[in-house]
Amino acid sequence: EVQLVESGGGLVQPGGSLRLSCAASGFTFSSYVMHWVRQAPGKGLEYVSAITSNGGSTYYANSVKGRFIISRDNSKNTLYLQMGSLRPEDMAVYYCARLTGDLDYWGQGTLVTVSS
Amino acid sequence: DIVMTQTPLSSPVTLGQPASISCRSSQSLVHSDGNTYLSWLQQRPGQPPRLLIYKISNRFSGVPDRFSGGGAGTDFTLKISRVEAEDVGVYYCMQATQFPRTFGQGTKVEIK
């Protein structure tokens, strides 16, 4: 059974940093591009970042470029999102997802609250 | 980026009646491999999104057959043949033909 379990969310002050993790199981993690998608309270889905299967290429939405870093450790089947210079508008539930366009899976999400 | 546009944004439906959601993409979603990577997601209140339909019309494991998808090129439709109470939530279309993945705005399905 495919499982994606996010962790690392919490309350952080504006300008602060946070690292999210996503533990994957039930599939060959190292074979898949992985993604982060976020959802602000009461809003729709916003694509944040992606990383290729070997970590060699990354993509960032303009809204997070230069502040967030996506990475992965295939030996630990884990995806990461290092978030810095956090702003109130970054407050959202962050989902880790496998989005092949074929058989896609989403984690339960982790809530990031940015507030003083 | 490919823009995904859904209509309507809200759909009040009577239990047992059909519902239909449209999704239009700003460019063709036909991939160079011949597949069209258009998916439909369901997000129930307080839950993460989950896959309902992939590659236009394929139901994901465990999805009831009252859900069906259709369309081609740039125009796609999700239909619910008879809405049940558990279908309440927001439905999104998503394209995975190109990077970055992009989503429609979401359509809220609620019971009248």
Short mmCIF file of C-alpha atoms in Angstrom, two decimals:
data_model
loop_
_atom_site.label_atom_id
_atom_site.label_comp_id
_atom_site.label_asym_id
_atom_site.label_seq_id
_atom_site.Cartn_x
_atom_site.Cartn_y
_atom_site.Cartn_z
CA GLU A 1 0.00 0.00 0.00
CA VAL A 2 1.38 3.38 -0.99
CA GLN A 3 1.76 5.74 1.94
CA LEU A 4 3.04 9.30 2.15
CA VAL A 5 3.35 10.73 5.65
CA GLU A 6 4.28 14.37 6.13
CA SER A 7 5.74 15.86 9.29
CA GLY A 8 7.48 18.99 10.47
CA GLY A 9 4.68 21.52 10.31
CA GLY A 10 3.96 23.94 13.10
CA LEU A 11 3.87 27.56 14.19
CA VAL A 12 6.66 29.81 12.99
CA GLN A 13 7.17 33.56 13.09
CA PRO A 14 7.36 35.60 9.89
CA GLY A 15 10.88 35.44 8.56
CA GLY A 16 11.48 32.08 10.20
CA SER A 17 12.35 28.68 8.80
CA LEU A 18 10.88 25.21 8.88
CA ARG A 19 11.74 21.86 7.31
CA LEU A 20 9.01 19.52 6.20
CA SER A 21 9.56 15.82 5.66
CA CYS A 22 7.57 13.23 3.77
CA ALA A 23 8.19 9.55 4.47
CA ALA A 24 7.23 7.32 1.57
CA SER A 25 6.49 3.61 1.57
CA GLY A 26 4.80 0.98 -0.56
CA PHE A 27 6.49 1.87 -3.81
CA THR A 28 9.97 2.34 -5.28
CA PHE A 29 10.50 5.90 -4.11
CA SER A 30 13.72 6.39 -6.06
CA SER A 31 11.89 5.85 -9.36
CA TYR A 32 9.44 8.73 -9.08
CA VAL A 33 9.36 12.48 -9.41
CA MET A 34 7.91 13.85 -6.18
CA HIS A 35 5.94 17.00 -5.52
CA TRP A 36 4.84 19.45 -2.85
CA VAL A 37 1.41 21.08 -3.14
CA ARG A 38 -0.07 23.49 -0.63
CA GLN A 39 -3.54 24.68 0.28
CA ALA A 40 -4.14 27.89 2.17
CA PRO A 41 -7.15 27.92 4.52
CA GLY A 42 -10.36 27.90 2.48
CA LYS A 43 -8.47 28.08 -0.81
CA GLY A 44 -7.65 25.79 -3.71
CA LEU A 45 -4.57 23.72 -4.47
CA GLU A 46 -1.32 25.50 -5.29
CA TYR A 47 1.62 23.66 -6.82
CA VAL A 48 4.81 24.47 -4.92
CA SER A 49 7.77 22.36 -5.99
CA ALA A 50 8.99 19.17 -7.60
CA ILE A 51 12.15 17.11 -7.76
CA THR A 52 13.20 14.44 -10.23
CA SER A 53 13.77 10.86 -9.18
CA ASN A 54 17.54 11.22 -8.70
CA GLY A 55 17.32 14.75 -7.30
CA GLY A 56 19.14 16.19 -10.26
CA SER A 57 16.47 18.68 -11.28
CA THR A 58 14.04 20.78 -9.31
CA TYR A 59 11.12 23.10 -10.00
CA TYR A 60 9.73 25.92 -7.87
CA ALA A 61 6.67 28.08 -8.17
CA ASN A 62 7.51 31.76 -8.50
CA SER A 63 5.87 32.39 -5.13
CA VAL A 64 8.52 30.33 -3.29
CA LYS A 65 11.54 30.56 -5.58
CA GLY A 66 14.66 31.61 -3.71
CA ARG A 67 13.10 30.84 -0.31
CA PHE A 68 12.26 27.12 -0.43
CA ILE A 69 14.53 24.18 -1.25
CA ILE A 70 13.24 20.76 -2.19
CA SER A 71 15.46 17.71 -1.69
CA ARG A 72 15.22 13.98 -1.23
CA ASP A 73 17.12 11.10 0.33
CA ASN A 74 16.39 7.97 -1.68
CA SER A 75 18.24 5.82 0.86
CA LYS A 76 15.67 6.91 3.46
CA ASN A 77 12.65 7.10 1.11
CA THR A 78 12.12 10.65 2.29
CA LEU A 79 11.25 13.92 0.59
CA TYR A 80 12.03 17.30 2.17
CA LEU A 81 11.01 20.90 1.83
CA GLN A 82 13.26 23.45 3.53
CA MET A 83 11.27 26.64 3.89
CA GLY A 84 12.92 29.95 4.72
CA SER A 85 11.97 33.63 4.96
CA LEU A 86 8.43 32.51 5.70
CA ARG A 87 5.61 34.95 5.10
CA PRO A 88 2.02 34.98 6.36
CA GLU A 89 0.88 34.01 2.86
CA ASP A 90 2.88 30.76 3.14
CA MET A 91 0.45 29.57 5.82
CA ALA A 92 -1.17 26.44 4.44
CA VAL A 93 -1.47 22.70 4.64
CA TYR A 94 1.46 21.25 2.73
CA TYR A 95 0.91 17.99 0.90
CA CYS A 96 3.52 15.61 -0.40
CA ALA A 97 2.30 13.87 -3.54
CA ARG A 98 3.23 11.46 -6.25
CA LEU A 99 1.65 13.00 -9.35
CA THR A 100 2.43 10.90 -12.39
CA GLY A 101 -0.89 11.60 -14.03
CA ASP A 102 -1.52 7.90 -13.83
CA LEU A 103 -1.85 6.40 -10.34
CA ASP A 104 -1.41 9.41 -8.05
CA TYR A 105 -1.17 9.51 -4.29
CA TRP A 106 -1.36 12.27 -1.70
CA GLY A 107 -0.27 12.45 1.91
CA GLN A 108 -2.48 13.65 4.73
CA GLY A 109 -0.71 16.99 4.85
CA THR A 110 1.05 19.02 7.52
CA LEU A 111 -0.10 22.46 8.64
CA VAL A 112 2.30 25.39 8.58
CA THR A 113 1.16 28.46 10.48
CA VAL A 114 3.09 31.70 10.02
CA SER A 115 2.20 34.21 12.68
CA SER A 116 3.81 36.41 15.30
CA ASP B 1 2.02 27.11 -17.56
CA ILE B 2 -1.20 25.38 -18.61
CA VAL B 3 -4.25 27.11 -17.15
CA MET B 4 -7.11 24.87 -16.04
CA THR B 5 -10.57 26.46 -15.87
CA GLN B 6 -13.48 24.71 -14.17
CA THR B 7 -17.19 25.45 -14.40
CA PRO B 8 -19.30 25.79 -12.40
CA LEU B 9 -17.48 26.79 -9.21
CA SER B 10 -20.46 25.72 -7.14
CA SER B 11 -22.98 22.98 -7.80
CA PRO B 12 -25.95 22.51 -5.45
CA VAL B 13 -27.47 19.13 -6.23
CA THR B 14 -30.45 17.16 -4.99
CA LEU B 15 -29.60 13.72 -3.59
CA GLY B 16 -30.00 11.10 -6.28
CA GLN B 17 -29.74 13.60 -9.10
CA PRO B 18 -26.82 13.87 -11.53
CA ALA B 19 -24.03 16.44 -11.40
CA SER B 20 -21.57 17.51 -14.04
CA ILE B 21 -18.36 19.54 -13.87
CA SER B 22 -16.43 20.90 -16.83
CA CYS B 23 -12.73 21.56 -17.10
CA ARG B 24 -11.01 23.35 -19.94
CA SER B 25 -7.25 23.59 -20.44
CA SER B 26 -5.46 26.48 -22.13
CA GLN B 27 -3.67 24.05 -24.44
CA SER B 28 -3.98 20.47 -25.53
CA LEU B 29 -3.23 17.89 -22.85
CA VAL B 30 -2.18 15.22 -25.31
CA HIS B 31 1.30 14.11 -24.31
CA SER B 32 3.98 13.12 -26.79
CA ASP B 33 3.49 9.52 -25.61
CA GLY B 34 -0.10 9.65 -26.88
CA ASN B 35 -1.73 9.74 -23.45
CA THR B 36 -3.81 12.60 -22.07
CA TYR B 37 -2.94 13.16 -18.44
CA LEU B 38 -6.10 14.73 -17.12
CA SER B 39 -7.14 13.69 -13.64
CA TRP B 40 -10.03 14.45 -11.33
CA LEU B 41 -9.51 14.78 -7.59
CA GLN B 42 -12.05 14.76 -4.78
CA GLN B 43 -11.48 16.59 -1.52
CA ARG B 44 -14.01 15.91 1.18
CA PRO B 45 -14.26 18.41 4.06
CA GLY B 46 -11.23 18.18 6.31
CA GLN B 47 -9.56 15.55 4.12
CA PRO B 48 -6.64 15.61 1.68
CA PRO B 49 -7.33 15.38 -2.02
CA ARG B 50 -7.69 11.90 -3.42
CA LEU B 51 -7.57 10.62 -6.96
CA LEU B 52 -10.90 9.72 -8.56
CA ILE B 53 -10.22 9.57 -12.29
CA TYR B 54 -6.97 9.46 -14.26
CA LYS B 55 -6.16 9.74 -17.95
CA ILE B 56 -9.57 11.28 -18.65
CA SER B 57 -11.79 8.30 -17.90
CA ASN B 58 -10.07 5.66 -15.75
CA ARG B 59 -11.52 5.22 -12.29
CA PHE B 60 -9.00 4.79 -9.50
CA SER B 61 -9.22 1.74 -7.26
CA GLY B 62 -12.30 1.80 -5.06
CA VAL B 63 -14.03 4.68 -6.83
CA PRO B 64 -17.75 4.00 -7.34
CA ASP B 65 -18.96 3.60 -10.90
CA ARG B 66 -21.37 6.52 -10.51
CA PHE B 67 -18.29 8.65 -11.24
CA SER B 68 -17.27 8.91 -14.87
CA GLY B 69 -14.90 11.09 -16.85
CA GLY B 70 -14.80 12.04 -20.49
CA GLY B 71 -13.50 14.50 -23.02
CA ALA B 72 -10.49 15.03 -25.21
CA GLY B 73 -7.88 17.61 -26.15
CA THR B 74 -8.75 20.65 -24.07
CA ASP B 75 -12.30 19.93 -22.85
CA PHE B 76 -13.14 17.44 -20.14
CA THR B 77 -16.07 16.51 -17.95
CA LEU B 78 -16.63 14.73 -14.65
CA LYS B 79 -20.09 13.29 -14.15
CA ILE B 80 -21.73 11.88 -11.06
CA SER B 81 -24.73 9.86 -12.16
CA ARG B 82 -26.60 10.00 -8.84
CA VAL B 83 -25.17 12.21 -6.11
CA GLU B 84 -24.91 10.68 -2.65
CA ALA B 85 -24.29 12.45 0.65
CA GLU B 86 -20.68 11.22 0.75
CA ASP B 87 -19.96 13.02 -2.53
CA VAL B 88 -20.09 16.42 -0.86
CA GLY B 89 -16.79 18.22 -1.25
CA VAL B 90 -14.62 20.06 -3.72
CA TYR B 91 -13.59 18.55 -7.03
CA TYR B 92 -10.47 19.57 -8.91
CA CYS B 93 -9.19 18.78 -12.35
CA MET B 94 -5.43 18.49 -12.70
CA GLN B 95 -3.15 18.16 -15.70
CA ALA B 96 0.02 16.10 -15.54
CA THR B 97 0.97 16.39 -19.20
CA GLN B 98 3.43 19.21 -18.57
CA PHE B 99 5.46 20.71 -15.76
CA PRO B 100 4.36 22.30 -13.60
CA ARG B 101 1.26 20.35 -12.69
CA THR B 102 -1.69 22.73 -12.61
CA PHE B 103 -5.12 22.55 -11.06
CA GLY B 104 -8.53 23.95 -11.73
CA GLN B 105 -10.02 26.37 -9.19
CA GLY B 106 -12.20 23.66 -7.70
CA THR B 107 -15.94 23.02 -7.86
CA LYS B 108 -17.87 22.75 -4.63
CA VAL B 109 -20.57 20.08 -4.72
CA GLU B 110 -23.18 20.48 -2.01
CA ILE B 111 -26.61 19.08 -1.32
CA LYS B 112 -29.59 21.34 -1.87
#
